[in-house]
Amino acid sequence: IPALATEPQFAQRLREHLEEEQLLDGRYRLQEVPGGRVALPVLEEKLSQLQLPREMPCGLVRIQDPVPSRAARRQTPAQKLRDELRRLLGESWSEELERNVPRAWQRHGDLVLLSEDSFRAAPWEKLGPVLWETVASALGARRLARRGRVLPDGMRSPSVTLLLGQDGWVEHVDNGIRYTFDVTKCMFSPGNITEKLRVASLPCSGEVLVDLYAGIGYFTLPYLVHAAAAFAHACEWNSHAVEALRRNLVLNGVQDRCRIHHGDSRQLELRDVADRVNLGLIPSSEEGWPVACRVLKKGTGGILHIHHNVETLPATAPPQTPVLRAERGSPEGAVSEGEAQHPTEDGGKETLGARIRPEWQRWAEATGARIQGLLAELHGQPWRTSILHIEAVKSYAPHVHHLVLDLECRPALP
């Protein structure tokens, strides 16, 4: 890096001058150079503006191995990224460009996944590969990708562009479970970690699970690895997700306890096998309810875990409205500056309270009644359903909450 070397007695005066003119490069410490002089790092992009008083003797040198300053070592990754980009752009830097620099991202091993609106301004695109190399270096990554809109293909396929690197396969660890997937082909939802932790704690020993929307194994794996399910039938129609699911079953050593059904779960031919059915599809898993009823054991029934997005009225309920307490509230983690470990799905920032709201209870009761009717029609005899629990996973959008209903379904005794 460029620096101005001067005699020790002039170092403080030179530093004050450079700071006043905003020419000092604060990322690096003052260093001694041969001849007993002191070198003060300066911003290379501002060398052309360098004008020094004649009474301040100094000379321009290059420091080969600059030592980071204490302030630089305290920088957040986002601050470091902005500083590196400001240095790269020099006089072309502007407030518009700064607004286009991401302040949060997802990290998967050595790959950083940037948000959709990152570096969309025209000047960024003109920089080409040097931009992505600078961003990767600042964030300590070897590969970069940028997220786009989820494709409307019925599979929630991501529109992700690989910016730096040869492939998009990454590994992610949640609660001791290893997930590998291609970020350019498969969705991954860190925001669902609360539900994956809850699933992992369920008492499923000896049970058979049917997961109607398995994806890469978001819920299939916690059921097998931690909840001790005896066997799982994992249904998935996205071939990229199926490939990742196969790898993940092997990674976690449970491939012998799972059968993958590649195709539309509505056409699933399984019958009378499940003690538990996971319906992890949002905004609604309703199309899977008839299938879930068919796969439940007709003699003993079982438990359905039904995911759904439920809209909540913005008005506060009056004091006299009875309020049912949830067993656990799961507010979505806020995205802070830097790495977003648990980003929201759709920008929802509403904090969830620890209570079951009236709209949630009404949806759960209506769902229970509908499932009860489907089971009675399917088996030609009465069934009963009961609400075991309503889990608020996260705020998915303003006044819309991702819920999970644990619904017990049993044949009615004669």
mmCIF file of C-alpha atoms in Angstrom, residues 179 192 194-202 204 207-224 227 229 231-236 265-266 268 270 273-282 284-293 295-296 302-308 371 391 393 402-407 409:
data_model
loop_
_atom_site.group_PDB
_atom_site.id
_atom_site.type_symbol
_atom_site.label_atom_id
_atom_site.label_comp_id
_atom_site.label_asym_id
_atom_site.label_seq_id
_atom_site.Cartn_x
_atom_site.Cartn_y
_atom_site.Cartn_z
ATOM 1 C CA TYR A 179 -27.534 -30.811 4.740
ATOM 2 C CA ASN A 192 -37.565 -22.732 9.852
ATOM 3 C CA THR A 194 -37.378 -23.440 15.313
ATOM 4 C CA GLU A 195 -39.749 -25.969 13.759
ATOM 5 C CA LYS A 196 -36.902 -28.338 12.892
ATOM 6 C CA LEU A 197 -35.760 -28.201 16.521
ATOM 7 C CA ARG A 198 -39.307 -28.900 17.717
ATOM 8 C CA VAL A 199 -39.675 -31.835 15.334
ATOM 9 C CA ALA A 200 -36.372 -33.232 16.607
ATOM 10 C CA SER A 201 -37.794 -33.315 20.148
ATOM 11 C CA LEU A 202 -41.020 -35.189 19.314
ATOM 12 C CA CYS A 204 -41.408 -40.759 17.480
ATOM 13 C CA GLU A 207 -43.124 -44.796 14.359
ATOM 14 C CA VAL A 208 -43.444 -44.660 10.577
ATOM 15 C CA LEU A 209 -43.386 -41.146 9.117
ATOM 16 C CA VAL A 210 -44.682 -39.959 5.768
ATOM 17 C CA ASP A 211 -43.244 -36.592 4.718
ATOM 18 C CA LEU A 212 -45.348 -35.399 1.795
ATOM 19 C CA TYR A 213 -43.110 -32.450 0.846
ATOM 20 C CA ALA A 214 -39.637 -33.619 1.795
ATOM 21 C CA GLY A 215 -37.470 -31.225 -0.209
ATOM 22 C CA ILE A 216 -33.829 -31.862 0.670
ATOM 23 C CA GLY A 217 -34.884 -33.398 3.979
ATOM 24 C CA TYR A 218 -35.603 -30.304 6.118
ATOM 25 C CA PHE A 219 -37.962 -32.268 8.369
ATOM 26 C CA THR A 220 -37.373 -35.858 7.250
ATOM 27 C CA LEU A 221 -33.866 -35.786 8.731
ATOM 28 C CA PRO A 222 -34.773 -34.396 12.198
ATOM 29 C CA TYR A 223 -37.471 -37.082 12.467
ATOM 30 C CA LEU A 224 -34.962 -39.823 11.634
ATOM 31 C CA ALA A 227 -36.785 -38.036 17.000
ATOM 32 C CA ALA A 229 -38.613 -42.477 13.835
ATOM 33 C CA PHE A 231 -38.835 -45.414 9.067
ATOM 34 C CA ALA A 232 -39.719 -42.533 6.767
ATOM 35 C CA HIS A 233 -41.376 -42.273 3.370
ATOM 36 C CA ALA A 234 -40.089 -39.036 1.803
ATOM 37 C CA CYS A 235 -42.114 -37.654 -1.113
ATOM 38 C CA GLU A 236 -40.616 -35.040 -3.450
ATOM 39 C CA SER A 265 -47.346 -36.698 -3.684
ATOM 40 C CA ARG A 266 -51.003 -36.385 -4.717
ATOM 41 C CA LEU A 268 -48.786 -41.446 -3.929
ATOM 42 C CA LEU A 270 -49.089 -45.705 -0.168
ATOM 43 C CA VAL A 273 -48.749 -47.109 6.784
ATOM 44 C CA ALA A 274 -48.196 -43.906 8.776
ATOM 45 C CA ASP A 275 -48.235 -43.112 12.467
ATOM 46 C CA ARG A 276 -47.330 -39.518 11.651
ATOM 47 C CA VAL A 277 -47.603 -37.332 8.528
ATOM 48 C CA ASN A 278 -45.680 -34.127 7.909
ATOM 49 C CA LEU A 279 -47.329 -31.600 5.562
ATOM 50 C CA GLY A 280 -44.649 -28.922 5.401
ATOM 51 C CA LEU A 281 -45.910 -26.858 2.479
ATOM 52 C CA ILE A 282 -46.796 -23.161 2.580
ATOM 53 C CA SER A 284 -51.128 -24.132 2.161
ATOM 54 C CA SER A 285 -50.799 -27.910 2.307
ATOM 55 C CA GLU A 286 -54.547 -28.411 1.739
ATOM 56 C CA GLU A 287 -54.093 -30.356 -1.503
ATOM 57 C CA GLY A 288 -52.198 -32.956 0.516
ATOM 58 C CA TRP A 289 -54.898 -33.506 3.167
ATOM 59 C CA PRO A 290 -56.700 -36.360 1.306
ATOM 60 C CA VAL A 291 -53.349 -38.116 0.774
ATOM 61 C CA ALA A 292 -52.459 -37.670 4.452
ATOM 62 C CA CYS A 293 -55.734 -39.285 5.431
ATOM 63 C CA VAL A 295 -51.615 -42.971 4.438
ATOM 64 C CA LEU A 296 -52.607 -42.839 8.137
ATOM 65 C CA GLY A 302 -51.954 -40.963 14.085
ATOM 66 C CA ILE A 303 -50.840 -37.334 14.083
ATOM 67 C CA LEU A 304 -50.782 -34.824 11.237
ATOM 68 C CA HIS A 305 -48.424 -31.821 11.290
ATOM 69 C CA ILE A 306 -50.190 -29.327 9.016
ATOM 70 C CA HIS A 307 -48.354 -26.200 7.836
ATOM 71 C CA HIS A 308 -50.349 -23.177 6.697
ATOM 72 C CA ILE A 371 -59.891 -33.686 8.218
ATOM 73 C CA GLU A 391 -46.962 -23.670 16.661
ATOM 74 C CA VAL A 393 -43.074 -20.665 13.250
ATOM 75 C CA HIS A 402 -46.612 -19.492 9.230
ATOM 76 C CA LEU A 403 -48.334 -21.924 11.606
ATOM 77 C CA VAL A 404 -48.123 -25.646 12.231
ATOM 78 C CA LEU A 405 -51.118 -27.530 13.597
ATOM 79 C CA ASP A 406 -50.464 -30.826 15.396
ATOM 80 C CA LEU A 407 -53.731 -32.684 14.853
ATOM 81 C CA CYS A 409 -56.670 -38.300 14.334
#
